[in-house]
Short mmCIF file of C-alpha atoms in Angstrom, two decimals:
data_model
loop_
_atom_site.label_atom_id
_atom_site.label_comp_id
_atom_site.label_asym_id
_atom_site.label_seq_id
_atom_site.Cartn_x
_atom_site.Cartn_y
_atom_site.Cartn_z
CA MET A 299 -29.74 6.29 3.25
CA ASP A 300 -26.94 3.77 2.85
CA ASP A 301 -25.84 1.59 5.71
CA VAL A 302 -22.22 2.15 4.71
CA ILE A 303 -20.36 4.34 2.25
CA ILE A 304 -16.93 3.03 1.32
CA ILE A 305 -14.49 5.62 -0.01
CA GLY A 306 -11.90 3.78 -2.10
CA GLY A 307 -12.64 0.71 -4.19
CA SER A 308 -9.39 -1.22 -4.43
CA PHE A 309 -8.61 -4.46 -2.57
CA ALA A 310 -9.58 -3.22 0.91
CA GLY A 311 -12.70 -1.36 -0.15
CA LEU A 312 -14.08 -4.16 -2.29
CA ALA A 313 -13.36 -6.76 0.40
CA ALA A 314 -15.36 -4.64 2.85
CA ALA A 315 -18.20 -4.29 0.35
CA LEU A 316 -18.33 -8.05 -0.17
CA GLN A 317 -18.87 -8.76 3.53
CA LEU A 318 -21.51 -6.05 3.81
CA GLY A 319 -23.30 -7.15 0.65
CA ARG A 320 -23.49 -10.70 1.89
CA ALA A 321 -25.05 -9.34 5.09
CA ARG A 322 -27.63 -7.60 2.86
CA ARG A 323 -26.51 -4.17 3.98
CA LYS A 324 -26.94 -1.25 1.60
CA VAL A 325 -23.52 -0.09 0.44
CA THR A 326 -22.13 2.51 -1.95
CA VAL A 327 -18.48 2.26 -3.01
CA LEU A 328 -16.88 5.44 -4.35
CA ASP A 329 -13.72 4.90 -6.39
CA THR A 330 -11.52 6.90 -8.78
CA GLY A 331 -9.95 3.85 -10.45
CA LEU A 332 -6.36 4.62 -9.45
CA PRO A 333 -5.15 1.80 -7.16
CA ARG A 334 -1.64 2.09 -5.72
CA ASN A 335 -0.36 -1.05 -7.46
CA ARG A 336 -1.63 -0.13 -10.94
CA PHE A 337 2.01 0.17 -12.06
CA ALA A 338 2.74 -3.49 -11.33
CA GLY A 339 2.48 -6.10 -14.07
CA HIS A 340 1.43 -8.84 -11.67
CA SER A 341 0.20 -9.18 -8.11
CA HIS A 342 1.52 -11.98 -5.91
CA GLY A 343 0.63 -13.65 -2.64
CA LEU A 344 -3.15 -13.33 -2.82
CA LEU A 345 -4.61 -16.81 -2.52
CA GLY A 346 -6.46 -17.84 -5.68
CA HIS A 347 -5.12 -14.88 -7.67
CA ASP A 348 -1.35 -15.35 -7.53
CA HIS A 349 0.53 -13.94 -10.52
CA LYS A 350 -2.44 -12.11 -11.99
CA PRO A 351 -2.37 -8.44 -13.11
CA PRO A 352 -3.81 -6.42 -10.20
CA LEU A 353 -6.25 -4.54 -12.44
CA ASP A 354 -7.60 -7.87 -13.70
CA ILE A 355 -8.16 -9.05 -10.11
CA LEU A 356 -10.06 -5.87 -9.29
CA ALA A 357 -12.14 -6.13 -12.45
CA GLU A 358 -13.10 -9.70 -11.57
CA ALA A 359 -13.96 -8.65 -8.02
CA ARG A 360 -16.31 -5.94 -9.32
CA GLN A 361 -18.01 -8.48 -11.55
CA GLN A 362 -18.54 -10.78 -8.57
CA LEU A 363 -20.00 -7.95 -6.49
CA ALA A 364 -22.63 -7.35 -9.19
CA ARG A 365 -24.61 -10.34 -7.93
CA TYR A 366 -25.35 -8.52 -4.65
CA PRO A 367 -28.31 -6.16 -5.16
CA THR A 368 -27.46 -3.95 -2.16
CA ILE A 369 -23.98 -2.99 -3.44
CA ARG A 370 -23.58 0.02 -5.71
CA LEU A 371 -20.22 0.83 -7.33
CA VAL A 372 -19.81 4.46 -8.34
CA ASN A 373 -16.91 5.96 -10.27
CA ALA A 374 -16.57 9.21 -8.34
CA ARG A 375 -14.29 11.06 -5.95
CA ALA A 376 -15.47 11.99 -2.48
CA ASP A 377 -14.79 15.69 -2.01
CA SER A 378 -16.00 16.18 1.55
CA VAL A 379 -17.37 14.29 4.52
CA SER A 380 -19.34 15.63 7.47
CA GLY A 381 -21.70 14.48 10.19
CA ALA A 382 -21.51 11.89 12.93
CA ILE A 383 -22.34 8.27 13.59
CA ASP A 384 -25.68 7.21 12.04
CA ASP A 385 -25.79 10.42 9.98
CA PHE A 386 -22.71 10.91 7.78
CA SER A 387 -22.88 12.99 4.60
CA VAL A 388 -20.54 12.59 1.63
CA LEU A 389 -20.37 15.10 -1.21
CA THR A 390 -18.84 13.82 -4.45
CA ALA A 391 -16.89 15.76 -7.07
CA ASP A 392 -19.82 15.61 -9.47
CA GLY A 393 -22.15 17.22 -6.94
CA ALA A 394 -23.97 14.14 -5.62
CA SER A 395 -24.85 14.12 -1.92
CA LEU A 396 -24.93 10.76 -0.14
CA VAL A 397 -25.77 9.82 3.43
CA ALA A 398 -24.91 6.74 5.47
CA ARG A 399 -24.84 5.38 9.00
CA ARG A 400 -21.21 4.27 8.77
CA LEU A 401 -18.13 5.11 6.69
CA ILE A 402 -15.15 3.01 5.66
CA LEU A 403 -12.11 4.94 4.44
CA SER A 404 -9.97 2.86 2.09
CA TYR A 405 -8.64 5.47 -0.32
CA GLY A 406 -5.08 4.31 0.18
CA VAL A 407 -1.82 6.19 -0.14
CA ALA A 408 0.20 7.68 -2.98
CA ASP A 409 3.93 6.99 -3.22
CA GLN A 410 6.02 10.16 -3.47
CA MET A 411 8.53 9.62 -6.25
CA PRO A 412 11.96 11.20 -5.61
CA ASP A 413 13.22 13.70 -8.15
CA VAL A 414 15.59 11.20 -9.76
CA PRO A 415 15.44 10.62 -13.53
CA GLY A 416 14.24 7.09 -14.22
CA PHE A 417 12.73 6.44 -10.78
CA ALA A 418 9.09 7.05 -11.62
CA GLU A 419 9.51 5.32 -14.99
CA GLY A 420 10.76 2.15 -13.32
CA TRP A 421 8.32 2.10 -10.41
CA GLY A 422 6.48 -1.22 -10.28
CA THR A 423 8.80 -2.98 -12.74
CA SER A 424 12.53 -2.60 -12.11
CA ILE A 425 11.99 -0.62 -8.88
CA VAL A 426 9.68 -2.24 -6.33
CA PRO A 427 8.95 -1.99 -2.59
CA CYS A 428 7.88 -5.50 -1.57
CA PRO A 429 9.88 -8.77 -1.53
CA TYR A 430 6.71 -10.75 -0.80
CA CYS A 431 5.19 -9.32 -3.96
CA ASP A 432 8.18 -9.68 -6.31
CA GLY A 433 11.01 -11.50 -4.55
CA PHE A 434 10.27 -15.06 -5.66
CA GLU A 435 10.54 -14.16 -9.35
CA VAL A 436 14.07 -12.75 -8.87
CA ALA A 437 15.29 -14.99 -6.05
CA GLY A 438 19.03 -15.66 -6.08
CA GLN A 439 19.74 -12.67 -8.31
CA HIS A 440 21.57 -9.42 -7.55
CA TRP A 441 19.30 -7.11 -5.57
CA GLY A 442 19.81 -3.46 -4.74
CA LEU A 443 18.29 -1.59 -1.79
CA VAL A 444 18.02 2.18 -1.56
CA TRP A 445 18.65 3.07 2.07
CA SER A 446 15.84 5.13 3.59
CA GLY A 447 16.65 5.01 7.31
CA ARG A 448 17.13 2.58 10.17
CA GLN A 449 14.14 0.54 8.99
CA SER A 450 16.24 -0.44 5.96
CA HIS A 451 18.46 -2.50 8.26
CA ASN A 452 15.59 -4.89 8.87
CA GLN A 453 14.99 -5.04 5.11
CA VAL A 454 18.55 -6.30 4.67
CA ARG A 455 17.91 -9.09 7.16
CA LEU A 456 14.60 -9.89 5.46
CA PHE A 457 16.01 -9.99 1.93
CA HIS A 458 18.49 -12.74 2.76
CA ASP A 459 15.64 -15.24 2.64
CA TRP A 460 15.54 -14.57 -1.12
CA THR A 461 19.10 -13.74 -2.12
CA ASP A 462 22.69 -13.69 -0.91
CA ARG A 463 23.63 -10.99 -3.42
CA LEU A 464 22.53 -7.62 -2.09
CA THR A 465 24.02 -4.15 -2.55
CA VAL A 466 22.95 -1.23 -0.37
CA PHE A 467 22.91 2.28 -1.85
CA ALA A 468 23.41 4.83 0.94
CA ASP A 469 21.95 7.60 -1.27
CA GLY A 470 23.38 10.33 0.95
CA HIS A 471 22.27 8.80 4.25
CA ASP A 472 24.72 8.60 7.13
CA ILE A 473 24.59 4.90 7.97
CA PRO A 474 25.80 4.45 11.59
CA PRO A 475 29.10 2.57 12.09
CA ASP A 476 27.47 -0.27 14.02
CA ILE A 477 25.03 -0.92 11.18
CA ARG A 478 27.81 -0.70 8.59
CA ALA A 479 29.74 -3.29 10.61
CA ASP A 480 26.72 -5.58 10.60
CA LEU A 481 26.30 -5.15 6.85
CA THR A 482 29.94 -6.09 6.38
CA ARG A 483 29.40 -9.18 8.52
CA ARG A 484 26.51 -10.10 6.24
CA ASN A 485 28.67 -9.65 3.11
CA THR A 486 26.43 -6.77 2.03
CA PRO A 487 28.44 -4.00 0.35
CA VAL A 488 27.46 -0.35 0.79
CA VAL A 489 27.86 2.04 -2.14
CA ASP A 490 28.12 5.66 -1.02
CA GLY A 491 27.06 8.72 -2.99
CA ARG A 492 23.70 10.07 -4.08
CA ILE A 493 21.66 8.41 -6.81
CA ILE A 494 21.37 10.80 -9.77
CA GLU A 495 19.73 8.52 -12.33
CA ILE A 496 18.34 5.03 -12.80
CA ALA A 497 18.56 3.48 -16.24
CA HIS A 498 16.29 0.59 -17.20
CA HIS A 499 17.02 -2.25 -19.59
CA GLY A 500 13.69 -4.03 -19.83
CA GLY A 501 12.15 -6.34 -17.26
CA HIS A 502 13.59 -5.95 -13.78
CA ASN A 503 17.13 -4.91 -14.74
CA ALA A 504 18.39 -1.46 -13.78
CA THR A 505 21.64 0.48 -13.58
CA VAL A 506 22.02 2.86 -10.64
CA LYS A 507 24.11 5.93 -11.47
CA LEU A 508 25.72 7.87 -8.64
CA ASP A 509 27.15 11.37 -8.29
CA THR A 510 30.53 9.78 -7.56
CA GLY A 511 30.70 8.58 -11.16
CA THR A 512 30.02 4.98 -10.16
CA ASN A 513 27.46 2.88 -12.04
CA VAL A 514 26.10 -0.31 -10.47
CA ALA A 515 23.91 -2.78 -12.36
CA VAL A 516 21.34 -4.80 -10.39
CA ASP A 517 18.71 -7.32 -11.38
CA ILE A 518 16.08 -5.53 -9.30
CA LEU A 519 16.08 -2.44 -7.10
CA PHE A 520 14.06 -2.17 -3.90
CA ALA A 521 13.10 1.26 -2.59
CA HIS A 522 10.69 2.65 -0.05
CA PRO A 523 9.82 6.25 -0.89
CA ARG A 524 7.66 8.18 1.52
CA ASN A 525 3.96 8.17 0.84
CA LYS A 526 0.95 10.21 1.81
CA PRO A 527 -2.80 9.54 1.97
CA SER A 528 -4.44 9.80 -1.44
CA ALA A 529 -7.06 12.22 -0.06
CA ASN A 530 -7.33 14.57 2.91
CA LEU A 531 -10.77 13.60 4.18
CA HIS A 532 -9.26 12.30 7.43
CA GLU A 533 -7.77 15.75 8.06
CA THR A 534 -11.08 17.56 7.70
CA LEU A 535 -12.64 14.98 10.01
CA GLY A 536 -9.86 15.42 12.57
CA LEU A 537 -9.08 11.71 12.74
CA ALA A 538 -6.09 10.58 14.78
CA THR A 539 -3.04 9.57 12.76
CA VAL A 540 0.26 7.79 13.30
CA ASP A 541 3.56 9.06 11.90
CA THR A 542 5.53 6.09 10.53
CA PRO A 543 9.02 6.15 8.96
CA LEU A 544 7.40 6.21 5.51
CA GLY A 545 4.46 8.54 6.08
CA ILE A 546 1.18 9.24 7.85
CA ILE A 547 -1.45 6.54 8.38
CA LEU A 548 -4.76 6.53 10.22
CA LYS A 549 -4.90 5.22 13.75
CA VAL A 550 -7.39 2.37 14.16
CA ASP A 551 -8.28 -0.04 16.94
CA GLU A 552 -8.57 -3.82 16.76
CA ARG A 553 -11.97 -3.44 15.08
CA ARG A 554 -10.49 -1.14 12.39
CA GLU A 555 -12.43 1.81 13.86
CA THR A 556 -10.79 5.23 13.75
CA SER A 557 -10.82 7.85 16.51
CA MET A 558 -14.29 8.97 15.35
CA PRO A 559 -17.11 6.52 16.18
CA GLY A 560 -18.70 5.05 13.09
CA ILE A 561 -15.74 5.61 10.79
CA TYR A 562 -13.54 2.64 9.91
CA ALA A 563 -10.34 2.45 7.87
CA ALA A 564 -8.57 -0.31 5.98
CA GLY A 565 -5.83 -0.93 3.45
CA ASP A 566 -2.55 0.95 3.14
CA LEU A 567 -4.25 4.04 4.58
CA ALA A 568 -4.28 2.32 7.99
CA ASN A 569 -1.53 -0.29 7.72
CA PRO A 570 1.57 0.40 9.87
CA LEU A 571 3.45 -2.56 8.42
CA THR A 572 5.86 -2.44 5.51
CA PRO A 573 6.03 -3.59 2.83
CA PRO A 574 2.48 -3.11 1.44
CA SER A 575 0.42 -6.22 0.84
CA VAL A 576 -2.80 -6.89 -1.08
CA THR A 577 -3.39 -9.84 1.24
CA LEU A 578 -3.34 -7.61 4.32
CA ALA A 579 -5.41 -4.95 2.57
CA SER A 580 -8.07 -7.50 1.67
CA SER A 581 -8.07 -8.99 5.16
CA HIS A 582 -8.33 -5.62 6.89
CA GLY A 583 -11.04 -4.54 4.47
CA ALA A 584 -13.10 -7.62 5.27
CA MET A 585 -12.64 -6.93 8.99
CA ALA A 586 -13.77 -3.31 8.57
CA GLY A 587 -16.88 -4.43 6.72
CA ILE A 588 -17.77 -7.04 9.32
CA PHE A 589 -17.23 -4.75 12.28
CA ALA A 590 -19.12 -1.90 10.64
CA GLN A 591 -22.05 -4.26 10.07
CA GLN A 592 -21.94 -5.57 13.65
CA SER A 593 -21.88 -2.04 15.04
CA MET A 594 -25.33 -1.43 13.51
CA LEU A 595 -27.02 -4.40 15.19
CA VAL A 596 -29.98 -3.56 17.42
#
């Protein structure tokens, strides 16, 4: 029996495994090799790894974990989970049956690409969600923001730390008059009409094409499509969730424990904050690992 099975081996899952391995706890990490930020050329803001390709950071992390004899990394998908604290069972897609005293869910979320030609093709390069991840490299340039609801108003305020040239694309949303007035006060133009295509010109540059016949070129486009958990294990377990403006996440307490004792969650799967952050994912993963270990003390 493992002490902990971690489902999801990206930044949060591996950070949890590191803490548990250093505590000499027996850990199995199940991972499918499809991290959310695999589309990005570089990852930023993670101390010691700034401006490195995210897949390179993860590969290095796996190499470092190899020195801990109690950590096992398995390339497999978890198909089902059952049981209760001190006796959880995980069945993998290849038919393996694993048991553990604790579980950490860190299988992340999947971004739901809108049905707009060019959107998926530009995701992670000319279309990005996070100014902390990509803003410094394009600071002072012309940014675009696809409006996704009232939360976008705070994004406008946030973006002004990086640029004074920002265009908002309403994309069919009815932006309230008071918010439009505030955007005008901030010298932030609003372009109405629905986005029908996004053309890319290499690097960050993109041209947003609208159903009004208007084309607007920007140096980078920020968007926040809805997302959903990358697996449905939390549903079969009946774990409590929180409905955020961008999608469903797992509800956790200050110890990263879910509504079911013995099951912890970390990473974007349980992060109510936007934009996503590898720094937060790593931090929350480490916390989940530490608290899972402490919960097994006798």
